[in-house]
Coordinates of C-alpha atoms in Angstrom, one line a residue:
M1 CA 34.4 -28.7 8.2
A2 CA 31.2 -26.8 9.1
R3 CA 29.5 -24.2 6.9
A4 CA 26.7 -21.8 7.9
F5 CA 23.9 -20.2 5.9
L6 CA 21.8 -17.5 7.6
V7 CA 18.8 -16.6 5.4
V8 CA 16.5 -13.7 6.3
L9 CA 12.9 -13.8 4.9
D10 CA 12.5 -10.0 5.1
S11 CA 9.4 -9.0 7.1
V12 CA 8.1 -12.6 7.6
G13 CA 6.9 -12.0 11.2
I14 CA 4.8 -14.3 13.4
G15 CA 3.1 -11.9 15.8
G16 CA 3.5 -11.7 19.5
A17 CA 6.2 -9.1 20.1
P18 CA 5.8 -8.3 23.8
D19 CA 6.1 -4.6 23.2
A20 CA 4.0 -4.4 20.0
G21 CA 1.5 -2.1 21.7
A22 CA 4.2 0.7 21.8
Y23 CA 4.5 0.7 17.9
Y24 CA 1.9 2.1 15.6
N25 CA 0.5 2.0 12.1
K26 CA -2.1 4.7 11.2
D27 CA -2.6 5.4 14.9
L28 CA -3.4 1.7 15.6
P29 CA -0.9 -0.2 17.7
D30 CA 0.9 -3.2 16.2
L31 CA -0.5 -5.4 19.0
G32 CA -2.3 -8.1 17.2
A33 CA -0.3 -7.8 13.9
N34 CA 0.7 -11.2 12.6
T35 CA 2.2 -11.4 9.1
V36 CA 2.1 -15.2 8.6
A37 CA -1.1 -16.0 10.5
H38 CA -3.1 -13.3 8.8
I39 CA -1.9 -14.3 5.3
A40 CA -2.8 -17.9 6.1
Q41 CA -6.2 -16.9 7.4
A42 CA -6.9 -14.8 4.3
C43 CA -5.9 -17.8 2.1
A44 CA -8.1 -20.2 4.0
E45 CA -11.0 -17.8 3.6
K46 CA -10.3 -17.4 -0.2
R47 CA -9.5 -13.7 0.2
A48 CA -6.1 -14.1 -1.5
E49 CA -6.9 -15.8 -4.8
E50 CA -5.0 -13.5 -7.2
G51 CA -2.5 -15.7 -9.0
R52 CA -2.9 -18.6 -6.6
R53 CA -5.7 -20.8 -5.1
G54 CA -6.8 -22.1 -1.8
G55 CA -5.0 -22.4 1.6
L56 CA -1.5 -21.2 2.1
H57 CA 0.7 -24.1 1.0
L58 CA 4.1 -24.2 2.7
P59 CA 4.9 -27.8 3.3
T60 CA 8.7 -27.4 3.7
L61 CA 8.6 -24.3 6.0
D62 CA 5.8 -25.9 8.0
A63 CA 7.7 -29.1 8.4
M64 CA 10.6 -27.0 9.7
G65 CA 8.3 -25.5 12.3
L66 CA 6.8 -22.3 10.8
G67 CA 3.2 -23.0 12.0
A68 CA 4.4 -24.2 15.4
A69 CA 6.5 -21.0 15.7
V70 CA 3.4 -18.9 15.0
R71 CA 1.5 -20.6 17.7
L72 CA 4.5 -20.3 20.1
A73 CA 4.9 -16.6 19.5
S74 CA 1.3 -15.4 19.4
G75 CA -0.9 -18.3 20.5
Q76 CA -2.7 -17.8 17.2
P77 CA -3.1 -20.6 14.6
A78 CA -2.0 -20.2 11.0
P79 CA -4.7 -22.1 9.1
G80 CA -3.1 -24.9 7.1
L81 CA 0.2 -24.7 8.9
D82 CA -0.2 -27.4 11.5
A83 CA 2.6 -29.9 10.8
V84 CA 4.6 -31.6 13.6
P85 CA 8.0 -30.0 13.2
A86 CA 10.8 -32.3 12.0
G87 CA 13.7 -29.8 12.6
L88 CA 14.9 -27.4 15.3
W89 CA 12.5 -24.5 15.6
G90 CA 11.4 -21.6 17.8
A91 CA 10.7 -17.9 17.8
A92 CA 13.0 -14.9 18.4
V93 CA 12.3 -11.5 20.1
E94 CA 14.1 -8.3 19.3
V95 CA 15.3 -5.9 22.1
S96 CA 16.4 -2.9 20.0
A97 CA 14.0 0.0 19.8
G98 CA 12.7 -0.2 16.3
K99 CA 10.9 -2.3 13.7
D100 CA 13.3 -1.5 10.9
T101 CA 15.8 -3.4 8.7
P102 CA 19.1 -2.3 10.3
S103 CA 17.9 -2.9 13.9
G104 CA 16.7 -6.4 13.0
H105 CA 19.8 -7.3 11.0
W106 CA 22.3 -5.8 13.5
E107 CA 20.7 -7.9 16.2
L108 CA 20.6 -11.0 14.1
A109 CA 24.4 -10.4 13.6
G110 CA 24.9 -10.2 17.4
L111 CA 24.7 -6.4 18.1
P112 CA 21.7 -4.7 19.6
V113 CA 21.4 -1.1 18.5
P114 CA 23.2 1.0 21.1
W115 CA 21.3 4.2 20.5
D116 CA 18.0 5.7 19.5
W117 CA 17.6 6.2 15.8
G118 CA 16.7 9.6 14.3
Y119 CA 13.2 9.8 12.9
F120 CA 11.3 12.5 11.0
P121 CA 8.0 14.1 12.0
E122 CA 4.8 12.7 10.4
E123 CA 2.9 15.9 10.3
G124 CA 3.9 18.9 8.1
A125 CA 7.3 19.0 6.4
A126 CA 9.3 15.9 7.3
F127 CA 12.7 17.6 6.7
D128 CA 14.0 20.8 8.1
A129 CA 15.3 23.7 6.0
D130 CA 19.0 22.9 6.7
L131 CA 18.6 19.3 5.5
V132 CA 16.7 20.4 2.4
A133 CA 19.4 22.9 1.6
H134 CA 22.1 20.3 2.1
V135 CA 20.4 17.9 -0.2
A136 CA 19.7 20.5 -2.9
Q137 CA 23.3 21.8 -2.8
A138 CA 24.7 18.2 -3.1
A139 CA 22.3 17.6 -6.1
G140 CA 23.0 20.9 -7.8
V141 CA 19.3 21.8 -7.8
S142 CA 17.1 24.5 -6.3
G143 CA 15.1 22.3 -4.0
I144 CA 13.4 18.9 -3.6
L145 CA 10.0 17.3 -4.1
G146 CA 8.0 15.3 -1.6
N147 CA 9.4 16.2 1.9
C148 CA 6.9 13.9 3.6
H149 CA 6.1 10.4 4.8
A150 CA 5.0 8.3 1.9
S151 CA 4.8 5.0 0.2
G152 CA 7.6 4.7 -2.4
T153 CA 5.4 3.5 -5.2
S154 CA 2.6 6.1 -4.5
I155 CA 4.9 9.1 -4.4
I156 CA 6.6 8.1 -7.6
A157 CA 3.1 7.9 -9.3
E158 CA 2.2 11.2 -7.7
L159 CA 5.3 13.2 -8.4
G160 CA 7.1 11.4 -11.2
A161 CA 5.9 13.7 -13.9
E162 CA 6.9 16.8 -11.9
H163 CA 10.3 15.2 -11.3
L164 CA 10.8 14.8 -15.0
R165 CA 9.7 18.4 -15.6
T166 CA 11.7 20.1 -12.9
G167 CA 14.7 17.7 -12.4
L168 CA 14.2 17.9 -8.6
P169 CA 14.8 14.7 -6.6
I170 CA 11.8 13.2 -4.8
C171 CA 12.7 12.9 -1.1
Y172 CA 10.6 11.1 1.4
T173 CA 10.7 8.9 4.6
S174 CA 8.7 6.4 6.5
A175 CA 8.2 5.1 10.0
D176 CA 11.7 3.7 9.8
S177 CA 14.9 5.8 10.3
V178 CA 15.4 6.4 6.6
F179 CA 15.9 9.2 4.1
Q180 CA 14.9 8.0 0.6
I181 CA 15.5 9.7 -2.7
A182 CA 13.6 8.6 -5.8
A183 CA 14.9 9.7 -9.2
H184 CA 14.5 8.6 -12.9
E185 CA 17.4 6.4 -14.0
E186 CA 17.6 8.1 -17.4
H187 CA 16.4 11.7 -16.9
F188 CA 18.1 12.3 -13.6
G189 CA 20.7 9.6 -14.1
L190 CA 21.4 6.4 -12.0
E191 CA 25.0 7.3 -11.2
R192 CA 24.1 10.8 -10.3
L193 CA 21.4 9.5 -7.9
L194 CA 23.8 7.0 -6.3
K195 CA 26.5 9.7 -5.9
L196 CA 23.9 12.1 -4.3
C197 CA 22.9 9.5 -1.8
A198 CA 26.6 8.6 -1.0
D199 CA 27.4 12.3 -0.6
I200 CA 24.6 13.2 1.9
A201 CA 24.8 9.9 3.9
P202 CA 27.5 11.1 6.4
Y203 CA 25.4 14.2 7.2
L204 CA 22.3 12.0 7.9
H205 CA 24.3 9.4 9.7
A206 CA 25.5 12.1 12.1
R207 CA 21.9 12.6 12.9
R208 CA 21.5 8.9 13.7
V209 CA 19.4 8.4 10.6
G210 CA 20.0 4.7 9.8
R211 CA 19.9 4.7 6.0
V212 CA 19.9 6.8 3.0
I213 CA 18.2 4.8 0.2
A214 CA 18.5 5.4 -3.5
R215 CA 15.2 4.5 -5.2
P216 CA 15.7 4.6 -9.0
F217 CA 12.7 4.2 -11.3
V218 CA 11.9 4.2 -15.0
G219 CA 8.9 4.9 -17.1
S220 CA 6.8 7.9 -18.3
P221 CA 3.6 9.7 -17.2
D222 CA 1.7 8.0 -20.0
A223 CA 2.9 4.5 -19.5
G224 CA 3.4 4.7 -15.7
F225 CA 6.5 4.5 -13.5
A226 CA 8.2 1.5 -12.0
R227 CA 11.0 1.1 -9.6
T228 CA 14.1 -0.9 -10.7
T229 CA 16.3 -3.4 -8.9
N230 CA 19.1 -0.8 -8.8
R231 CA 18.2 0.3 -5.3
R232 CA 21.1 1.1 -3.0
D233 CA 21.2 1.5 0.7
Y234 CA 23.9 3.7 2.4
A235 CA 23.7 2.6 6.0
I236 CA 25.5 3.5 9.2
K237 CA 28.3 1.1 9.9
P238 CA 27.8 -1.1 13.0
P239 CA 29.8 0.5 15.8
A240 CA 31.2 -2.8 17.1
P241 CA 32.3 -6.2 15.5
I242 CA 29.4 -8.3 14.3
L243 CA 29.0 -11.9 13.2
T244 CA 30.6 -11.3 9.8
D245 CA 33.7 -9.8 11.5
W246 CA 33.8 -12.7 14.0
V247 CA 33.9 -15.2 11.1
Q248 CA 36.5 -13.3 9.1
A249 CA 38.7 -12.9 12.2
A250 CA 38.7 -16.6 12.6
G251 CA 39.8 -17.1 9.0
G252 CA 36.4 -17.8 7.4
R253 CA 35.0 -16.3 4.2
V254 CA 31.8 -14.3 4.3
H255 CA 29.4 -14.2 1.3
A256 CA 26.5 -11.7 1.2
I257 CA 23.4 -12.2 -0.9
G258 CA 20.9 -9.4 -1.5
K259 CA 20.9 -6.2 0.5
I260 CA 23.2 -7.6 3.3
G261 CA 26.1 -5.8 1.9
D262 CA 24.3 -2.5 2.0
I263 CA 22.8 -3.1 5.5
F264 CA 26.3 -3.7 7.0
S265 CA 28.2 -1.3 4.7
M266 CA 30.2 -4.3 3.6
Q267 CA 31.6 -4.7 7.1
G268 CA 33.2 -8.2 7.4
I269 CA 32.0 -9.2 3.9
D270 CA 34.2 -10.8 1.2
T271 CA 31.7 -11.2 -1.7
L272 CA 28.3 -9.8 -2.7
E273 CA 25.6 -11.0 -5.0
K274 CA 22.6 -8.8 -5.8
G275 CA 19.4 -9.0 -7.9
S276 CA 15.8 -9.9 -7.8
D277 CA 14.7 -12.6 -5.3
K278 CA 14.7 -15.1 -8.1
A279 CA 18.3 -14.3 -8.9
L280 CA 19.2 -14.3 -5.2
M281 CA 17.7 -17.8 -4.9
R282 CA 20.1 -19.0 -7.7
H283 CA 23.0 -17.3 -5.8
L284 CA 22.0 -19.1 -2.6
A285 CA 21.8 -22.4 -4.5
N286 CA 25.3 -21.7 -5.9
A287 CA 26.6 -20.9 -2.5
V288 CA 25.4 -24.2 -1.1
Q289 CA 27.2 -25.9 -3.9
S290 CA 30.5 -24.0 -3.7
A291 CA 30.9 -22.1 -0.4
E292 CA 34.2 -22.9 1.4
D293 CA 34.5 -24.9 4.6
G294 CA 34.3 -22.5 7.6
S295 CA 32.3 -19.9 5.6
L296 CA 29.2 -17.9 6.4
T297 CA 26.7 -17.1 3.7
F298 CA 24.3 -14.4 4.8
A299 CA 21.3 -13.8 2.6
N300 CA 18.3 -11.5 2.6
F301 CA 15.2 -12.0 0.4
V302 CA 13.6 -8.5 0.4
E303 CA 10.6 -8.8 -1.9
F304 CA 8.2 -10.2 0.7
D305 CA 8.7 -6.7 2.3
S306 CA 9.2 -4.4 -0.6
L307 CA 6.7 -5.7 -3.1
Y308 CA 4.0 -7.1 -0.9
G309 CA 4.2 -6.1 2.7
H310 CA 4.5 -2.3 2.2
R311 CA 1.9 -2.5 -0.6
R312 CA -0.5 -4.4 1.6
D313 CA -0.8 -7.1 -1.1
V314 CA -1.9 -10.3 0.8
A315 CA -2.2 -12.5 -2.3
G316 CA 1.2 -11.4 -3.6
Y317 CA 2.8 -12.0 -0.2
A318 CA 1.2 -15.5 -0.2
R319 CA 2.5 -16.2 -3.7
A320 CA 6.0 -15.1 -2.6
L321 CA 5.9 -17.4 0.4
E322 CA 4.8 -20.4 -1.7
W323 CA 7.5 -19.7 -4.3
F324 CA 10.1 -19.5 -1.6
D325 CA 8.9 -22.8 0.0
R326 CA 9.2 -24.6 -3.4
E327 CA 12.6 -23.2 -4.1
I328 CA 14.2 -23.7 -0.7
T329 CA 13.1 -27.4 -0.7
G330 CA 15.7 -28.3 -3.3
I331 CA 18.4 -26.2 -1.7
L332 CA 17.9 -27.8 1.7
A333 CA 18.3 -31.2 0.0
Q334 CA 21.8 -30.1 -1.2
L335 CA 23.2 -29.2 2.2
R336 CA 26.2 -31.2 3.1
P337 CA 26.8 -33.1 6.4
G338 CA 28.0 -30.5 8.8
D339 CA 26.1 -27.6 7.2
L340 CA 23.7 -25.4 9.2
M341 CA 21.0 -23.3 7.6
V342 CA 18.9 -20.9 9.7
L343 CA 15.8 -19.3 8.2
T344 CA 14.5 -16.3 10.1
A345 CA 13.3 -12.7 9.6
D346 CA 14.1 -9.2 10.7
H347 CA 10.7 -7.8 11.6
G348 CA 7.1 -8.1 10.4
N349 CA 5.1 -6.3 7.7
D350 CA 1.5 -7.6 8.1
P351 CA -0.2 -7.0 4.7
S352 CA -3.6 -7.0 6.4
W353 CA -2.6 -4.3 8.9
P354 CA -3.5 -0.6 8.4
G355 CA -0.9 1.8 6.9
T356 CA 2.1 0.8 4.9
D357 CA 4.8 0.4 7.5
H358 CA 6.5 -2.5 9.2
T359 CA 4.9 -4.2 12.2
R360 CA 6.6 -5.1 15.5
E361 CA 6.6 -8.9 15.7
Q362 CA 8.6 -11.9 16.8
V363 CA 10.2 -13.9 14.0
P364 CA 10.6 -17.6 13.2
V365 CA 13.8 -19.5 13.8
L366 CA 13.8 -22.6 11.6
V367 CA 17.0 -24.6 11.6
A368 CA 18.2 -27.3 9.3
G369 CA 21.3 -29.4 10.2
A370 CA 21.1 -29.3 14.0
G371 CA 18.7 -32.0 14.9
S372 CA 15.1 -31.5 16.0
G373 CA 13.1 -30.0 18.9
C374 CA 11.8 -26.7 20.2
I375 CA 14.3 -24.1 21.3
G376 CA 11.4 -21.9 22.7
T377 CA 11.7 -18.2 22.6
V378 CA 15.1 -16.8 22.1
G379 CA 16.7 -13.4 21.3
F380 CA 17.7 -12.2 17.9
V381 CA 21.3 -12.1 19.2
D382 CA 21.1 -15.8 20.0
I383 CA 21.0 -16.6 16.3
A384 CA 24.4 -15.0 15.8
A385 CA 25.8 -16.8 18.8
S386 CA 24.4 -20.1 17.5
V387 CA 25.9 -19.6 14.0
A388 CA 29.2 -18.7 15.6
A389 CA 29.1 -21.8 17.8
H390 CA 28.4 -24.0 14.8
L391 CA 31.4 -22.6 13.0
G392 CA 33.6 -22.8 16.0
V393 CA 34.0 -19.0 16.1
P394 CA 34.2 -17.0 19.3
S395 CA 31.0 -15.0 19.9
E396 CA 31.7 -11.4 20.9
G397 CA 28.0 -10.4 21.5
P398 CA 25.5 -10.9 24.3
G399 CA 23.8 -13.9 22.7
R400 CA 23.9 -17.6 23.8
S401 CA 23.8 -20.5 21.4
F402 CA 20.6 -22.5 21.3
L403 CA 22.1 -25.4 19.4
P404 CA 21.9 -28.8 21.1

C-alpha cells in the first residue's frame, strides 16, 4: 500500500514569483530575489568558502531537478546545477498574500489563506498600548522590552542584559504576521515563557496575527546569548480541513517532523518529533523505515531559514544545503515500492538580499517515486492534491494532482 512523505526545505526558494515586485525587504522589492541561484553563484565565485569549498555541490537534488526548476521558475541559471533531471520535477507558485511560514504551509496542505493577516507597523512602536498592557498583565510584569521589528539574534544581543536585570520579556516582530517573545530559559523560565505565549495567543489570533512564537535563549552578557531549540509556535488553526485531516479521515496515520505540529496546531496529526535539523533527519529516516501503509509523514527542516536565511549567511546556507543533499541521498534509497516523496519549500529567504526577512519566490517541486518528467509550473495546493491522489484519499481543496 502507498505511503507519502512531504518534506519542506524551509525557505529554499528558486526565484521568479510573478508578484515578487509587491513584496519588499529594506524598501527594495523582492523582484530578482533567488535563494538557490544566488547561493550557487556565490559559491561559484568563491564568496562562500567558510566551512566549505568551491561550487555548490548538490548532486542528488540536482538530479531530482533542482537546477532545472530554478531555470523554469526564474530563467536564471544556478551555476553547477545543470543535471538532466531523472525524476518528476517542476516549480510551484503561491497565491496567498504573504511570504510567511503559515501561508506557505497551509497552501502546501491544500488551503489558501482565506483572509489578510494582521501585521505590525515598521516605524515607531510596533505594538499598541492595549497589546502591551495585555502581554504585561499575562506575564505579571510592568511592561515589555523591544516593541519593534527586529532580527531575533540581534535583539537578544542588544537587550539580553536588560532582560536579565529587569525581568521584562523581549517582544518583537518581523515582516511576517508574528508576535515573538524572547526570554532567558533559566532567569525568566522556559515553562513560564511557554505559558505566557499560550495565554496571549488567542488575543493575537483574534487580530489575525498568524503566530505567537516563544524564543527561549541561554547565556550571559559576558559569554554572549544563544537561542535554544525549545522554540514553540502558537499558530492559528486552519479554518477548514487540510491534507492531514484528509488522510486521517480516510484512516491513515499522520506523522509530523519539526515545526509542522506547531504550524498546524496539531490539526490532523497523530505523532510529532522535534529537534535540530540533524535530529529531524534521523526522525525522517526512521519514518521511512517504519511508517505505516497509507500514512503521511510531513516534515519541515527549518535551519535553512532560521540559522542562515534570516542571518544572511550565504556560506552557512550552502553548507546546510550540501549537508541535506548528502543525508537525503541515503533516505531516498530506502524508499519502498509504492512510496512517494516530495521535496519542496514554503517561501524564499535569499541570504544575498537586503534586510533579514523572507523573500517572495516560487519553490521547487522534486518528486521521487512517481516516474520522471517536467510537470511545469503548478500551485502550492496541487502538491496537497497530488499527495492525496497517491494515497487514494479524497482531496477537499482546490488543487489538482500533477502525478502521471
